[in-house]
Amino acid sequence: GKKKSIPQKLYPTGYPKSTGEMTVSPMWPIKLPYLMMEVSEDYRNCMVGYPSRAYLWIMSKSPNMDKKVYDEYVKIAADQEYDVKKIVKPLHNELESKTSSQ
């Protein structure tokens, strides 16, 4: 199907001192709180959480995130009381092969 997206604006809080807290606005006047929980030194991987622990994103610039980094992020999330059993890890290569063959 057709790809859909919602443009959003990110507002870091606590500037100039970074606390990892940020606000994301998908549309005015809505502003949602998020936490930058982890960022790799090379900025290739990160983990973002929601303060209530209802949402968690583990992201990478690569479709194949290093397993050690992924496992480390999952452990950190579990230590922060996120329900890591609910994490869904997409299969990027499988999705890419299906869309390129159509």
PDB file of C-alpha atoms in Angstrom:
ATOM      1  CA  GLY A   1       0.000   0.000   0.000  1.00  0.00           C
ATOM      2  CA  LYS A   2       0.849   3.648  -0.076  1.00  0.00           C
ATOM      3  CA  LYS A   3       3.280   4.860   2.591  1.00  0.00           C
ATOM      4  CA  LYS A   4       1.829   7.298   5.102  1.00  0.00           C
ATOM      5  CA  SER A   5       3.612   9.646   7.442  1.00  0.00           C
ATOM      6  CA  ILE A   6       2.884  12.423   9.906  1.00  0.00           C
ATOM      7  CA  PRO A   7       5.450  15.234   9.944  1.00  0.00           C
ATOM      8  CA  GLN A   8       6.459  16.043  13.506  1.00  0.00           C
ATOM      9  CA  LYS A   9       8.528  18.644  15.306  1.00  0.00           C
ATOM     10  CA  LEU A  10      10.946  17.745  18.079  1.00  0.00           C
ATOM     11  CA  TYR A  11      11.644  20.127  20.956  1.00  0.00           C
ATOM     12  CA  PRO A  12      14.495  19.247  23.344  1.00  0.00           C
ATOM     13  CA  THR A  13      13.868  20.339  26.923  1.00  0.00           C
ATOM     14  CA  GLY A  14      16.398  21.608  29.407  1.00  0.00           C
ATOM     15  CA  TYR A  15      18.541  23.404  26.812  1.00  0.00           C
ATOM     16  CA  PRO A  16      21.524  23.961  26.939  1.00  0.00           C
ATOM     17  CA  LYS A  17      21.888  21.086  29.400  1.00  0.00           C
ATOM     18  CA  SER A  18      20.640  17.821  27.899  1.00  0.00           C
ATOM     19  CA  THR A  19      18.452  15.726  30.176  1.00  0.00           C
ATOM     20  CA  GLY A  20      17.295  13.299  27.495  1.00  0.00           C
ATOM     21  CA  GLU A  21      13.757  14.649  27.778  1.00  0.00           C
ATOM     22  CA  MET A  22      12.043  15.988  24.684  1.00  0.00           C
ATOM     23  CA  THR A  23       8.636  16.956  23.427  1.00  0.00           C
ATOM     24  CA  VAL A  24       7.275  15.876  20.051  1.00  0.00           C
ATOM     25  CA  SER A  25       4.425  17.698  18.347  1.00  0.00           C
ATOM     26  CA  PRO A  26       2.628  15.809  15.551  1.00  0.00           C
ATOM     27  CA  MET A  27       0.182  18.719  15.227  1.00  0.00           C
ATOM     28  CA  TRP A  28      -0.639  21.889  17.107  1.00  0.00           C
ATOM     29  CA  PRO A  29      -1.491  22.043  20.044  1.00  0.00           C
ATOM     30  CA  ILE A  30      -0.516  18.455  20.887  1.00  0.00           C
ATOM     31  CA  LYS A  31       2.874  17.967  22.554  1.00  0.00           C
ATOM     32  CA  LEU A  32       3.920  14.507  23.724  1.00  0.00           C
ATOM     33  CA  PRO A  33       6.778  13.773  26.151  1.00  0.00           C
ATOM     34  CA  TYR A  34       9.535  11.352  25.115  1.00  0.00           C
ATOM     35  CA  LEU A  35      12.803  10.209  26.696  1.00  0.00           C
ATOM     36  CA  MET A  36      16.044   9.670  24.766  1.00  0.00           C
ATOM     37  CA  MET A  37      17.180   6.640  26.735  1.00  0.00           C
ATOM     38  CA  GLU A  38      20.287   5.625  24.780  1.00  0.00           C
ATOM     39  CA  VAL A  39      22.308   6.899  21.812  1.00  0.00           C
ATOM     40  CA  SER A  40      25.347   5.149  20.393  1.00  0.00           C
ATOM     41  CA  GLU A  41      28.582   7.147  20.164  1.00  0.00           C
ATOM     42  CA  ASP A  42      28.385   7.176  16.355  1.00  0.00           C
ATOM     43  CA  TYR A  43      24.672   8.138  16.429  1.00  0.00           C
ATOM     44  CA  ARG A  44      23.746   5.041  14.389  1.00  0.00           C
ATOM     45  CA  ASN A  45      21.463   3.551  17.070  1.00  0.00           C
ATOM     46  CA  CYS A  46      19.143   4.965  19.678  1.00  0.00           C
ATOM     47  CA  MET A  47      16.343   4.033  22.043  1.00  0.00           C
ATOM     48  CA  VAL A  48      13.419   6.337  22.787  1.00  0.00           C
ATOM     49  CA  GLY A  49      10.816   5.704  25.460  1.00  0.00           C
ATOM     50  CA  TYR A  50       7.565   7.199  26.670  1.00  0.00           C
ATOM     51  CA  PRO A  51       7.461   8.249  30.362  1.00  0.00           C
ATOM     52  CA  SER A  52       4.489   5.980  31.195  1.00  0.00           C
ATOM     53  CA  ARG A  53       6.460   3.069  29.682  1.00  0.00           C
ATOM     54  CA  ALA A  54       3.593   2.349  27.278  1.00  0.00           C
ATOM     55  CA  TYR A  55       5.804   2.899  24.199  1.00  0.00           C
ATOM     56  CA  LEU A  56       9.405   2.117  23.324  1.00  0.00           C
ATOM     57  CA  TRP A  57      11.361   2.447  20.072  1.00  0.00           C
ATOM     58  CA  ILE A  58      14.736   0.862  19.360  1.00  0.00           C
ATOM     59  CA  MET A  59      16.042   2.406  16.150  1.00  0.00           C
ATOM     60  CA  SER A  60      19.040   2.063  13.868  1.00  0.00           C
ATOM     61  CA  LYS A  61      20.173   3.755  10.671  1.00  0.00           C
ATOM     62  CA  SER A  62      20.950   0.261   9.402  1.00  0.00           C
ATOM     63  CA  PRO A  63      18.255  -2.333   8.618  1.00  0.00           C
ATOM     64  CA  ASN A  64      20.453  -4.886  10.412  1.00  0.00           C
ATOM     65  CA  MET A  65      21.180  -3.560  13.900  1.00  0.00           C
ATOM     66  CA  ASP A  66      24.101  -5.194  15.692  1.00  0.00           C
ATOM     67  CA  LYS A  67      22.649  -7.954  17.908  1.00  0.00           C
ATOM     68  CA  LYS A  68      24.859  -7.027  20.889  1.00  0.00           C
ATOM     69  CA  VAL A  69      23.637  -3.410  20.784  1.00  0.00           C
ATOM     70  CA  TYR A  70      20.018  -4.525  20.388  1.00  0.00           C
ATOM     71  CA  ASP A  71      20.288  -6.955  23.307  1.00  0.00           C
ATOM     72  CA  GLU A  72      21.947  -4.254  25.442  1.00  0.00           C
ATOM     73  CA  TYR A  73      19.101  -1.822  24.681  1.00  0.00           C
ATOM     74  CA  VAL A  74      16.479  -4.461  25.527  1.00  0.00           C
ATOM     75  CA  LYS A  75      18.208  -5.108  28.868  1.00  0.00           C
ATOM     76  CA  ILE A  76      18.289  -1.378  29.654  1.00  0.00           C
ATOM     77  CA  ALA A  77      14.583  -1.122  28.797  1.00  0.00           C
ATOM     78  CA  ALA A  78      13.777  -4.093  31.030  1.00  0.00           C
ATOM     79  CA  ASP A  79      15.811  -2.530  33.868  1.00  0.00           C
ATOM     80  CA  GLN A  80      13.718   0.639  33.393  1.00  0.00           C
ATOM     81  CA  GLU A  81      10.538  -1.488  33.789  1.00  0.00           C
ATOM     82  CA  TYR A  82       9.409  -1.446  30.137  1.00  0.00           C
ATOM     83  CA  ASP A  83       7.538  -4.615  29.120  1.00  0.00           C
ATOM     84  CA  VAL A  84      10.138  -5.948  26.689  1.00  0.00           C
ATOM     85  CA  LYS A  85       7.951  -8.954  25.819  1.00  0.00           C
ATOM     86  CA  LYS A  86       5.851  -6.531  23.745  1.00  0.00           C
ATOM     87  CA  ILE A  87       8.768  -5.423  21.549  1.00  0.00           C
ATOM     88  CA  VAL A  88       8.143  -6.160  17.875  1.00  0.00           C
ATOM     89  CA  LYS A  89      11.305  -6.328  15.781  1.00  0.00           C
ATOM     90  CA  PRO A  90      10.549  -5.725  12.076  1.00  0.00           C
ATOM     91  CA  LEU A  91      12.243  -7.861   9.442  1.00  0.00           C
ATOM     92  CA  HIS A  92      13.568  -5.157   7.135  1.00  0.00           C
ATOM     93  CA  ASN A  93      15.205  -7.447   4.581  1.00  0.00           C
ATOM     94  CA  GLU A  94      11.998  -9.449   4.173  1.00  0.00           C
ATOM     95  CA  LEU A  95       9.971  -6.269   3.652  1.00  0.00           C
ATOM     96  CA  GLU A  96      12.509  -4.888   1.161  1.00  0.00           C
ATOM     97  CA  SER A  97      12.488  -8.093  -0.917  1.00  0.00           C
ATOM     98  CA  LYS A  98       8.662  -8.115  -1.086  1.00  0.00           C
ATOM     99  CA  THR A  99       8.420  -4.476  -2.217  1.00  0.00           C
ATOM    100  CA  SER A 100      11.251  -4.751  -4.760  1.00  0.00           C
ATOM    101  CA  SER A 101       9.665  -7.805  -6.448  1.00  0.00           C
ATOM    102  CA  GLN A 102       6.327  -6.030  -7.038  1.00  0.00           C
TER     103      GLN A 102
END
